[in-house]
mmCIF file of C-alpha atoms and ligand atoms in Angstrom:
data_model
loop_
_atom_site.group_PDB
_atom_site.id
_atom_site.type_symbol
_atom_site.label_atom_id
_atom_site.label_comp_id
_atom_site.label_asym_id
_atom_site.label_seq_id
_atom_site.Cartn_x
_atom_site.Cartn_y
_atom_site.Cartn_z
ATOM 1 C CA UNK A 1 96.562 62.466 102.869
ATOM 2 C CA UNK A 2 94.730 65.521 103.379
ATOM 3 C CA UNK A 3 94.673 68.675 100.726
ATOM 4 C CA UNK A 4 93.747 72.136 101.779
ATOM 5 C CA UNK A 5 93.366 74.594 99.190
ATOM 6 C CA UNK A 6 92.979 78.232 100.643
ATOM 7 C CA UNK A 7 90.782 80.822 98.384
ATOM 8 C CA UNK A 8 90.737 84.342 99.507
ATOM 9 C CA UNK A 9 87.247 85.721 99.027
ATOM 10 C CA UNK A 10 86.303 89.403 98.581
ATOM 11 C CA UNK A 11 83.027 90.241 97.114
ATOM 12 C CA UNK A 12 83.119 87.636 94.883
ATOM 13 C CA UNK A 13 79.404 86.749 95.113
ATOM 14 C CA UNK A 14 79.325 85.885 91.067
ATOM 15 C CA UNK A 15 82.183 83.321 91.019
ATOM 16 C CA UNK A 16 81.385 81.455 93.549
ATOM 17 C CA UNK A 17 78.758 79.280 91.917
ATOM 18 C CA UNK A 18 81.046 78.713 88.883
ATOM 19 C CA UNK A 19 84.004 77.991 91.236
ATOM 20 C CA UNK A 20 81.813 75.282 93.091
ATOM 21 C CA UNK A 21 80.861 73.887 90.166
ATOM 22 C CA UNK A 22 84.454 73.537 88.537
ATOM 23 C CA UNK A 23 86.204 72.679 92.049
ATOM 24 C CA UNK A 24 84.024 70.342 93.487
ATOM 25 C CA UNK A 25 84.530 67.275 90.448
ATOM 26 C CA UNK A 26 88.201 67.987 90.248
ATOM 27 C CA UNK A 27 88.716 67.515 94.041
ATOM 28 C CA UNK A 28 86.479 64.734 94.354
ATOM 29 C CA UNK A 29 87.908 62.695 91.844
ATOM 30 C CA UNK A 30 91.506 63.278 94.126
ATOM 31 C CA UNK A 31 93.009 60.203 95.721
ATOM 32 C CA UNK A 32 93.032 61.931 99.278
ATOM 33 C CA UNK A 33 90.569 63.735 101.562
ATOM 34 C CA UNK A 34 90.173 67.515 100.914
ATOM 35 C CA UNK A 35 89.135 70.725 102.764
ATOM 36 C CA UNK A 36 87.888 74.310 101.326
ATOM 37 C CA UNK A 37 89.251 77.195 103.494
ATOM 38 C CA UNK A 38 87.554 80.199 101.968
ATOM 39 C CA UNK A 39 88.757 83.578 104.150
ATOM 40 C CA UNK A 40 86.097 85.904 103.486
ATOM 41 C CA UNK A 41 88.001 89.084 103.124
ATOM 42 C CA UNK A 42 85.497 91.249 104.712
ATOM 43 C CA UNK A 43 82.962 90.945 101.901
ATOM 44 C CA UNK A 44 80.148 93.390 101.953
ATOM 45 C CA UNK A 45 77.655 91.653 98.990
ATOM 46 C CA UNK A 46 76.214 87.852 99.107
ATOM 47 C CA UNK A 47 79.388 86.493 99.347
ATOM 48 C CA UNK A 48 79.332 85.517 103.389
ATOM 49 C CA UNK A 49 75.947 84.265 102.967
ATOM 50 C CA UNK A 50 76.573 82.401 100.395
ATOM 51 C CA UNK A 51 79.872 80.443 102.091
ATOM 52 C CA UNK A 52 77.800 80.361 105.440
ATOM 53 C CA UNK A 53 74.842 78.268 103.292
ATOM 54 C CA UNK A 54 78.005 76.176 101.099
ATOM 55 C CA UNK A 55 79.499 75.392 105.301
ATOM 56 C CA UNK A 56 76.428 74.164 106.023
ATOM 57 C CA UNK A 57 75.923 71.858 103.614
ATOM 58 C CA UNK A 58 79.017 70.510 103.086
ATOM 59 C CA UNK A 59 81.450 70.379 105.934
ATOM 60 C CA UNK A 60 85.209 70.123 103.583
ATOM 61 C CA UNK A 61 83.867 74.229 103.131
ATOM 62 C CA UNK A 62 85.495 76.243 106.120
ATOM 63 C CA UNK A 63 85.317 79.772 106.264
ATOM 64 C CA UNK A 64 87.644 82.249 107.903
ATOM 65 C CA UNK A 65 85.993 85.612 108.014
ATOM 66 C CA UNK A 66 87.936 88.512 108.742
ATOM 67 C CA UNK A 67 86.212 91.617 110.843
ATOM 68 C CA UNK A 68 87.274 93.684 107.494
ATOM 69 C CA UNK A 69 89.212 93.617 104.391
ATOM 70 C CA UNK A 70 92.638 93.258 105.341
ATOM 71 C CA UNK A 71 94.136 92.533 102.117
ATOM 72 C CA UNK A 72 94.536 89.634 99.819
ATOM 73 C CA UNK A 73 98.432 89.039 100.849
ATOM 74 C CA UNK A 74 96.890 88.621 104.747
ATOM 75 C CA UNK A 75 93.937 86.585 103.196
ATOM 76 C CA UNK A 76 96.251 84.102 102.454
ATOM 77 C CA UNK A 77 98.678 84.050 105.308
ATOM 78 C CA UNK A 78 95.769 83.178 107.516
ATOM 79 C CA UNK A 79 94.683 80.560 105.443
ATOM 80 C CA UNK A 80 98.216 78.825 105.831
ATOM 81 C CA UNK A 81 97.660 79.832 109.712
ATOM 82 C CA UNK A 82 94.797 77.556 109.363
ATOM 83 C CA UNK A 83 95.538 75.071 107.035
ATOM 84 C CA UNK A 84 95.882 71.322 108.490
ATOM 85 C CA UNK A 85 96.483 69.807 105.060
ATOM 86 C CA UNK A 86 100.034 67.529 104.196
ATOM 87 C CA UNK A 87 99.738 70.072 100.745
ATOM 88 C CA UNK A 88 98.306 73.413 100.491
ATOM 89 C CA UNK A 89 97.510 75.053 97.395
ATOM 90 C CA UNK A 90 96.519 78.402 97.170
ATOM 91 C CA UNK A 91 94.137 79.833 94.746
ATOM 92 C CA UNK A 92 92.051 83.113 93.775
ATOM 93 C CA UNK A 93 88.212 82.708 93.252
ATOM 94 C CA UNK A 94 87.558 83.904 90.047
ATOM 95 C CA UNK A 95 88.802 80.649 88.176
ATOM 96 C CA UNK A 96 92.028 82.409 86.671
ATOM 97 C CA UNK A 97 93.426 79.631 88.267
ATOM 98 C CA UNK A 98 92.362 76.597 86.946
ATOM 99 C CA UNK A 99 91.413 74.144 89.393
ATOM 100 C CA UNK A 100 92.297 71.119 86.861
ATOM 101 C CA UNK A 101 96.143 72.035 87.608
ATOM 102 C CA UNK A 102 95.697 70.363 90.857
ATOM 103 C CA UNK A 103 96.096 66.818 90.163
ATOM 104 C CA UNK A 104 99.705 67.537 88.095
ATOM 105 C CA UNK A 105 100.737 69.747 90.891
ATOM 106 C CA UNK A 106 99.943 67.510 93.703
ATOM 107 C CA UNK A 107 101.814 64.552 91.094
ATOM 108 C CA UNK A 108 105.099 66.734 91.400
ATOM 109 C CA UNK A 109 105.012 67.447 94.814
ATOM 110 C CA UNK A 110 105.017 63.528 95.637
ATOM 111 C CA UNK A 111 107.812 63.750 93.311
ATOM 112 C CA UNK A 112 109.402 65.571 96.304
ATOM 113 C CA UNK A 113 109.305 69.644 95.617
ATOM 114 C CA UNK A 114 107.937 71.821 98.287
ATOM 115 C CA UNK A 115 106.625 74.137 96.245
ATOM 116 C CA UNK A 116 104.771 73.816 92.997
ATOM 117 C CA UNK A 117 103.978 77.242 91.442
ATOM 118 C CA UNK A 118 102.229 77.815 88.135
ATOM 119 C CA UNK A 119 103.232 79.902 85.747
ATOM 120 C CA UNK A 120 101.085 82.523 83.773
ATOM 121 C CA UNK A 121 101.815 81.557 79.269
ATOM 122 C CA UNK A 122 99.262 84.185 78.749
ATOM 123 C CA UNK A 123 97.327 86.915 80.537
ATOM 124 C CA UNK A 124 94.150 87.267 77.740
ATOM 125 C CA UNK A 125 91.962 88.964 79.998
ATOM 126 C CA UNK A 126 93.954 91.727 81.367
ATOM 127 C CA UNK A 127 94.552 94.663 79.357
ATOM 128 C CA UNK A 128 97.953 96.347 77.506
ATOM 129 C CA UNK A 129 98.423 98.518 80.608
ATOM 130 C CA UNK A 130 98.588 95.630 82.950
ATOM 131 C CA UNK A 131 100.218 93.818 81.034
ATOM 132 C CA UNK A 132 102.808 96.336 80.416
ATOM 133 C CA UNK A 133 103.230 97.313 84.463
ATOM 134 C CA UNK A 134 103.203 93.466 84.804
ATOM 135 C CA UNK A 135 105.835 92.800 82.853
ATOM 136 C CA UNK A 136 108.168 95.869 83.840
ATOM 137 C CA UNK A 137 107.216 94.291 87.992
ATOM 138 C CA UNK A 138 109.090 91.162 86.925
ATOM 139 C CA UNK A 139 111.561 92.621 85.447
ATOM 140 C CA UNK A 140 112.587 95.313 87.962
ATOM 141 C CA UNK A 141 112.302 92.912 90.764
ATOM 142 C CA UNK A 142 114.276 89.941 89.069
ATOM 143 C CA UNK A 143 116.725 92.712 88.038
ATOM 144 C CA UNK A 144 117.156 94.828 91.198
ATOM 145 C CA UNK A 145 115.687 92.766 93.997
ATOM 146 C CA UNK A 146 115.725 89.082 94.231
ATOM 147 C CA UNK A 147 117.261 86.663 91.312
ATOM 148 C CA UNK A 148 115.206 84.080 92.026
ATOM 149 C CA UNK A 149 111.562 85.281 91.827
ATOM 150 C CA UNK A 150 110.185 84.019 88.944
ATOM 151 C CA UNK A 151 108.743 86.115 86.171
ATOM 152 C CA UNK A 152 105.042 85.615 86.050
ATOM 153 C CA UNK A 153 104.620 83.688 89.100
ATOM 154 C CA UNK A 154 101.759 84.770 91.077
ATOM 155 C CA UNK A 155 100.155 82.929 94.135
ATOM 156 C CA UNK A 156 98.689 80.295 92.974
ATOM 157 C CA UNK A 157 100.729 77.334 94.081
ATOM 158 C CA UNK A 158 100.801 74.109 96.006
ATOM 159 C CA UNK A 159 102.826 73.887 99.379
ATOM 160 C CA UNK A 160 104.180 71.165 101.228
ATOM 161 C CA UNK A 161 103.398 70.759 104.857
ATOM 162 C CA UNK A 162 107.473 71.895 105.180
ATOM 163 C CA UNK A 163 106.984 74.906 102.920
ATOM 164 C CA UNK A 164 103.839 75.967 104.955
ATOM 165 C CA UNK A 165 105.615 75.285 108.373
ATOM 166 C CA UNK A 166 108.330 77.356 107.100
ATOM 167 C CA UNK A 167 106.011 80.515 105.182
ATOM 168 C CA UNK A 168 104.501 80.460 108.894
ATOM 169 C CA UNK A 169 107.357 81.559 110.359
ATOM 170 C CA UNK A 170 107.386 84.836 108.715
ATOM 171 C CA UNK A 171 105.252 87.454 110.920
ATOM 172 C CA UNK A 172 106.092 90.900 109.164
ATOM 173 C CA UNK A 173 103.161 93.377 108.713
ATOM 174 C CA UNK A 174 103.891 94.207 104.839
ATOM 175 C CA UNK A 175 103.841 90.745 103.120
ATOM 176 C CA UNK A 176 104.578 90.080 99.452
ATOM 177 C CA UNK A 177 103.978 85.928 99.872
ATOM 178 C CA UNK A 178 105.994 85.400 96.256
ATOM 179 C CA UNK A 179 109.332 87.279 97.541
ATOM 180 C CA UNK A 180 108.608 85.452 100.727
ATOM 181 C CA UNK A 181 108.282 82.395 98.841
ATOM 182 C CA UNK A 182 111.218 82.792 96.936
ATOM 183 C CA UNK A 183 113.520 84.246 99.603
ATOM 184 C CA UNK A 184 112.595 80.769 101.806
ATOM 185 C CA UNK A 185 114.858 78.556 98.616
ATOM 186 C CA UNK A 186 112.640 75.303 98.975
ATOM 187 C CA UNK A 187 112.431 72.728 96.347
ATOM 188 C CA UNK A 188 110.506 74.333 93.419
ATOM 189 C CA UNK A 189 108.840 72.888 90.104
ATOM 190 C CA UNK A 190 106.950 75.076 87.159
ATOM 191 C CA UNK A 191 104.079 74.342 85.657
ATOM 192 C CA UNK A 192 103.412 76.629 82.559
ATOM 193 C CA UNK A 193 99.201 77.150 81.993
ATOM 194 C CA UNK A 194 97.250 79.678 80.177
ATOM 195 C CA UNK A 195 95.194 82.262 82.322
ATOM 196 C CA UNK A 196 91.830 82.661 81.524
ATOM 197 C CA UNK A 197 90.265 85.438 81.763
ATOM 198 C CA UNK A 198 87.722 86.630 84.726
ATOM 199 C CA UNK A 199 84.636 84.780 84.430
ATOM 200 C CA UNK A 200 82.318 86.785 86.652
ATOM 201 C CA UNK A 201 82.680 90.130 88.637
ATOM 202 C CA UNK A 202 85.664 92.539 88.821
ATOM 203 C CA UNK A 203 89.591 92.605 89.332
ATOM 204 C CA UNK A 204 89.553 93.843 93.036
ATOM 205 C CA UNK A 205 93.248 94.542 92.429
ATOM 206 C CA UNK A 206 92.845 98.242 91.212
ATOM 207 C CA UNK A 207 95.817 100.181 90.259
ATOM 208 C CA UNK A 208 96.433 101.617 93.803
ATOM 209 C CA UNK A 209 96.602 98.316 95.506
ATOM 210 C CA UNK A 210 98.797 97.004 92.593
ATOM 211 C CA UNK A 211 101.140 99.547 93.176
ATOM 212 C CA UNK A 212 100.546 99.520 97.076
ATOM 213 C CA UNK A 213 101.581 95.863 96.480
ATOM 214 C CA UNK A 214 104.532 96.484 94.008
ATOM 215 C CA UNK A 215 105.861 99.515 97.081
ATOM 216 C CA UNK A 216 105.799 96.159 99.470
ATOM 217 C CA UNK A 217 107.351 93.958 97.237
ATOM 218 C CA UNK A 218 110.462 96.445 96.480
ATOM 219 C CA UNK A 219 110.715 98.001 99.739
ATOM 220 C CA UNK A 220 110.242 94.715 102.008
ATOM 221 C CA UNK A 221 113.134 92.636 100.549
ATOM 222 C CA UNK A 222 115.411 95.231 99.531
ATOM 223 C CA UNK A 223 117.211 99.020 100.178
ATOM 224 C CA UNK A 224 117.425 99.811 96.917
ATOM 225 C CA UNK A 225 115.344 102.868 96.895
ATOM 226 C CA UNK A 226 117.666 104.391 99.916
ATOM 227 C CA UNK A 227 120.776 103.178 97.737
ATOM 228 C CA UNK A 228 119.310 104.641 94.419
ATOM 229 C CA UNK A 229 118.440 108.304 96.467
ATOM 230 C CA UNK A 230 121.862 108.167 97.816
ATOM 231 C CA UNK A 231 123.750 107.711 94.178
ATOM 232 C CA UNK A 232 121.295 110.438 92.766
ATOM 233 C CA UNK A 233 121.956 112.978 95.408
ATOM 234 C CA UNK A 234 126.021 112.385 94.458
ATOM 235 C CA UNK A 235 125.409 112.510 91.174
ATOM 236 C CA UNK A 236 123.407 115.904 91.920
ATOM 237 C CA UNK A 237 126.350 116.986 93.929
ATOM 238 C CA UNK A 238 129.026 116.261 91.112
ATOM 239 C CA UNK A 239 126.942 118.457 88.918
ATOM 240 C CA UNK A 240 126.828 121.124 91.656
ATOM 241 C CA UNK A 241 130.713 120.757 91.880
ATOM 242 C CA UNK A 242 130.815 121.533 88.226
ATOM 243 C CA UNK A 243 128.446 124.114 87.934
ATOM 244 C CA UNK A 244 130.215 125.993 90.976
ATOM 245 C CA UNK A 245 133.370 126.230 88.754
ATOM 246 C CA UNK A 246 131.798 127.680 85.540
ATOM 247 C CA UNK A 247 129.935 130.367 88.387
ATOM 248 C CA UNK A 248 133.024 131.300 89.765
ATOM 249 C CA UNK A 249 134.257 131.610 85.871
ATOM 250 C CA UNK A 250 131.517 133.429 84.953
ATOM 251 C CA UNK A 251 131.533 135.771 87.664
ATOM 252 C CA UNK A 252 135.315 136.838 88.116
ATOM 253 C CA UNK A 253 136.647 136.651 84.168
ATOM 254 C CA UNK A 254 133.298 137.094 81.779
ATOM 255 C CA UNK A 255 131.240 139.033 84.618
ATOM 256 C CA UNK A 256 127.840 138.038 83.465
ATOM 257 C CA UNK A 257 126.300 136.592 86.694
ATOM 258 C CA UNK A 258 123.479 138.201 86.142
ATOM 259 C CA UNK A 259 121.948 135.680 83.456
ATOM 260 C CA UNK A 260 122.469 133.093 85.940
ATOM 261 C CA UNK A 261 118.931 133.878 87.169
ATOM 262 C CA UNK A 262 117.408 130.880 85.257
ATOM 263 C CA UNK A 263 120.166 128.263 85.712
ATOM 264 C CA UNK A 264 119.956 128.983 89.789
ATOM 265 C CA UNK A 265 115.861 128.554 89.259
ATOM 266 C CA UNK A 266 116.787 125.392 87.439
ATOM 267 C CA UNK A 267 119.052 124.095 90.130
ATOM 268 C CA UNK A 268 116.565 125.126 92.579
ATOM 269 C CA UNK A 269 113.620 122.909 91.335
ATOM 270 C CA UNK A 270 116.397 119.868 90.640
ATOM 271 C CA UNK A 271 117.936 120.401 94.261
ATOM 272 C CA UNK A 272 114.605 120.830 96.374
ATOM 273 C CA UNK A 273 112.933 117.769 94.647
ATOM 274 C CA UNK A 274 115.545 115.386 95.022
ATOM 275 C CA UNK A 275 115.757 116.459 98.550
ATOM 276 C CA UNK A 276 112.000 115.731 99.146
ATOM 277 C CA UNK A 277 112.116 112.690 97.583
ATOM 278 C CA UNK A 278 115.587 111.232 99.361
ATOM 279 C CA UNK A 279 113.595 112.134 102.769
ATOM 280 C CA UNK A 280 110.221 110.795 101.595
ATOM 281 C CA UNK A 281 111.903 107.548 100.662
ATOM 282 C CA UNK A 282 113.578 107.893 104.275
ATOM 283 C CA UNK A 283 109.807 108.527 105.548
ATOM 284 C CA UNK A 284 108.895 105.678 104.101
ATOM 285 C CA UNK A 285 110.893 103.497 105.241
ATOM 286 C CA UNK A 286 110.393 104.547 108.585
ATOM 287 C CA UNK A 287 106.874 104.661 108.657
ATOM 288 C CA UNK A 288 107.282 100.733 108.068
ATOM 289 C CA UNK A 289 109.673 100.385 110.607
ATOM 290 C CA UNK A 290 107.270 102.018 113.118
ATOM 291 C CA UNK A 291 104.307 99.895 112.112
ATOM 292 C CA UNK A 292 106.463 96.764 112.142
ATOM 293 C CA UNK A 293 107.591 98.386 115.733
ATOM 294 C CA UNK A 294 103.887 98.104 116.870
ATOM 295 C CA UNK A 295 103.560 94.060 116.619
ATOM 296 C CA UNK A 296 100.144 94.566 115.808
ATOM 297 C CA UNK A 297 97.909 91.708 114.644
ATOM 298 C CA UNK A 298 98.136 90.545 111.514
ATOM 299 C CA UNK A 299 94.358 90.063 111.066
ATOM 300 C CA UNK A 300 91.189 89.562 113.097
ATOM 301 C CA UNK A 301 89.145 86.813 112.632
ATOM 302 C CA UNK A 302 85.444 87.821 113.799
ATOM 303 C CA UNK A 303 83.724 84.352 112.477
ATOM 304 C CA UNK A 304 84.824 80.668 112.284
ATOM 305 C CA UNK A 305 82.703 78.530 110.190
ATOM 306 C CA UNK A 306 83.504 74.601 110.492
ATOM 307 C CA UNK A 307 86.598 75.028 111.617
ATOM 308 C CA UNK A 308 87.853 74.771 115.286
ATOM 309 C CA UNK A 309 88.610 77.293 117.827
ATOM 310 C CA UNK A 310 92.410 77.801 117.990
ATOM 311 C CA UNK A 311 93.477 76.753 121.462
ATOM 312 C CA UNK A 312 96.716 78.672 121.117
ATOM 313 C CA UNK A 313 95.761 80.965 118.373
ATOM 314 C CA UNK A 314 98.078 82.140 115.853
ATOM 315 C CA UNK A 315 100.724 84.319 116.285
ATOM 316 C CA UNK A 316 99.669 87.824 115.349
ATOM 317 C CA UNK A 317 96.356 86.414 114.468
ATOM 318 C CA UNK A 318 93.472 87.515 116.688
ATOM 319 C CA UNK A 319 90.424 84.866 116.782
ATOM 320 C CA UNK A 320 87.521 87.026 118.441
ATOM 321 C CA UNK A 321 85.719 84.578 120.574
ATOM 322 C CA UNK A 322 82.107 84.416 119.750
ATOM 323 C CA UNK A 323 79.956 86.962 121.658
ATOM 324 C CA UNK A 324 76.542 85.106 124.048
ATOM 325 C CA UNK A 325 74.008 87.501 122.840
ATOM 326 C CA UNK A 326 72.108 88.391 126.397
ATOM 327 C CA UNK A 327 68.827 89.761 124.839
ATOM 328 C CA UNK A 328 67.459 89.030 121.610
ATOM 329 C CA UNK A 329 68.324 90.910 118.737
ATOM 330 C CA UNK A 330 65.875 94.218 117.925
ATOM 331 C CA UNK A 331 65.328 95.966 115.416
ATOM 332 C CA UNK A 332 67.248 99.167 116.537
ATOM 333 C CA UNK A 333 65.201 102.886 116.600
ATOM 334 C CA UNK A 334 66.404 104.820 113.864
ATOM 335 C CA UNK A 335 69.098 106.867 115.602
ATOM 336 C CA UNK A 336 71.080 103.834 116.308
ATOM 337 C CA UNK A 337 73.560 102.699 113.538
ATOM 338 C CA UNK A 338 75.138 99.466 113.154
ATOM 339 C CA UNK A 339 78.219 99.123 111.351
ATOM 340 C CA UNK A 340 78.573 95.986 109.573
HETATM 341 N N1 UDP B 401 91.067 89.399 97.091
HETATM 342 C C1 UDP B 401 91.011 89.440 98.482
HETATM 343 N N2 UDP B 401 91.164 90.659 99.092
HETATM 344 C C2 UDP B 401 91.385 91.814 98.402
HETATM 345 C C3 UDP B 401 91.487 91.742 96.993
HETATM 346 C C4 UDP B 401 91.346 90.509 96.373
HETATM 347 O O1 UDP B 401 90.802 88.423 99.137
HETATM 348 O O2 UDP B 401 91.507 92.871 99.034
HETATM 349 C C5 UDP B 401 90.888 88.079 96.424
HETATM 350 C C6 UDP B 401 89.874 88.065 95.283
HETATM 351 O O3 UDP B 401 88.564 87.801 95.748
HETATM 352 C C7 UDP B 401 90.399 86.956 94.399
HETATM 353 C C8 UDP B 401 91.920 87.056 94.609
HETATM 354 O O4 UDP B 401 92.118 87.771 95.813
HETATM 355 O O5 UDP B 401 89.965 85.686 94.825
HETATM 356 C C9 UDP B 401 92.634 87.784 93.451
HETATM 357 O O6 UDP B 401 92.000 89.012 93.178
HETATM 358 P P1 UDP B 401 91.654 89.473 91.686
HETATM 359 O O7 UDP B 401 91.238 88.285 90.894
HETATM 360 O O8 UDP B 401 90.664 90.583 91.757
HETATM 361 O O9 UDP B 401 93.058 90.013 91.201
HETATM 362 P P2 UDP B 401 93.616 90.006 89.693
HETATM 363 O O10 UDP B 401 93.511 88.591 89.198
HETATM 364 O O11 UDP B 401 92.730 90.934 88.930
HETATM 365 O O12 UDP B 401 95.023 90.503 89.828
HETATM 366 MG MG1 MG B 402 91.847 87.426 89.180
#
């Protein structure tokens, strides 16, 4: 049996050594072969040197480097592009996942579930605010968007070969893997851990991606927004209804339309902003469907390290074939710029 655990890498030059250090004892002492598929995230410190020297060395490290950062969510759909493993588990770099889960998970999943997920008792090193926005996530989505995700659930999980065949399947540009997860229904056991905090480096889940990510979550598995603009603007419109009658009132039995001045100001404000935000919801929705309209790739792979060329390569997935330099490589004059 082969295990392939996927870690999406960006800049994460200071975990890596502790990661190594905790990973490598846990998976060797594993009844079954193993393979590291790190996707390099388009890292910009030590971080693709560093997996270039660990591929070297050891050939169960494979690296997957993207041409630039594409995204975590993407980081880990093309690890389960590439992933040859009978189980896959998925897990972040930074050891908030603790890599001594494995051997329970992969015990339940030859128990027969297709999906093992762990679930967060604690979140010590994030602060109240993300705790807070975390908690309100869960709850909105559970509430309003899909029953079954589970509260506190993030991406860290084990797969079945079934599960990944099945996650594969899904090509849409705006991915949220844990709705996609739970929308898919497999076979699912819980294991409850405590989540330690960051041992080295930086969250590189700022609050704009979080809430980038929370906009995909909401607005790829459910119409709610549209709904929500559409029951506003009626209940605006009831209002209007209502306020119409005490106008007409006021202006053909008391006669003091004039002090309506601030009221119709009022209105205004209410009225034009609910407008612009019904048709920016509308916007937005469209701007995904144009994107999704595009069938771009999903990613660009510019470097394979240990790992096979694909002969059909994945769908949406674009492998760049490595370039035959013709001359040797110069230093270039000063005018000429290379981007990374
Ligand atoms: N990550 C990534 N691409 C990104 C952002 C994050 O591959 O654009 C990786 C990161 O290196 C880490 C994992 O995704 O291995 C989770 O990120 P992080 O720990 O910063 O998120 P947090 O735990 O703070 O939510
Ligand atoms: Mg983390």
């Amino acid at each position: 049996m082969l295990l392939s655990i996927i870690i999406p890498v960006y800049n994460e030059a200071e975990s890596l050594p502790a990661l190594m250090a905790r990973l490598r004892p846990i998976v060797g002492g594993l009844d079954c072969d193993y393979e590291l598929i790190f996707v390099n995230d388009g890292s910009t410190d030590e971080t693709s040197r560093m997996l270039r020297e660990l591929s070297v060395v050891d050939h169960c490290v494979k690296v997957l480097s993207f041409s630039r950062n594409f995204g975590h969510q993407t980081a880990i759909t093309a690890g389960l592009d590439f992933a040859n493993g009978d189980a896959t588990a998925v897990m972040d770099a930074d050891l908030q996942d603790p890599p001594e889960l494995l051997p329970e998970m992969l015990r339940l999943m030859r128990q027969g579930y297709d999906v093992v997920s762990a679930q967060r008792q604690a979140r010590p090193g994030d602060g109240v605010w993300k705790r807070c926005t975390a908690s309100v996530f869960y709850w909105f989505m559970r509430r309003f968007v899909d029953q079954r995700l589970l509260p506190e659930v993030g991406d860290f999980r084990l797969f079945s070969r079934t599960a990944v065949l099945a996650i594969r399947r899904f090509r849409e540009q705006h991915r949220f893997m844990r709705g996609l997860v739970a929308w898919l229904g497999l076979k699912e056991a819980i294991i409850p851990f405590q989540r330690e905090e960051r041992a080295h480096g930086t969250t590189k889940y700022p609050l704009f991606k979080m809430l980038q990510l929370a906009w995909t979550a909401v607005s790829s598995f459910s119409a709610l927004p549209l709904r929500l603009s559409t029951n506003l603007g009626f209940a605006i419109i009831l209002f209007g209804i209502g306020y119409l009658v005490f106008s007409i009132f006021s202006a053909l039995i008391t006669k003091t339309t004039i002090q309506g001045w601030t009221s119709l100001v009022c209105l205004q404000i209410i009225f034009s902003g609910a407008i612009l935000m019904a048709v920016g919801l509308v916007g937005n929705y469209v701007a995904r469907i144009y994107e999704e309209s595009k069938q771009r790739p999903l990613y660009v792979v510019s470097d394979l390290q240990n790992l096979p060329m694909p002969v059909a390569g994945p769908e949406r997935g674009v492998v760049l074939e490595p370039s035959v330099p013709v001359e040797p490589a110069v230093d270039h004059p000063s005018p000429v710029r290379v981007r990374r």
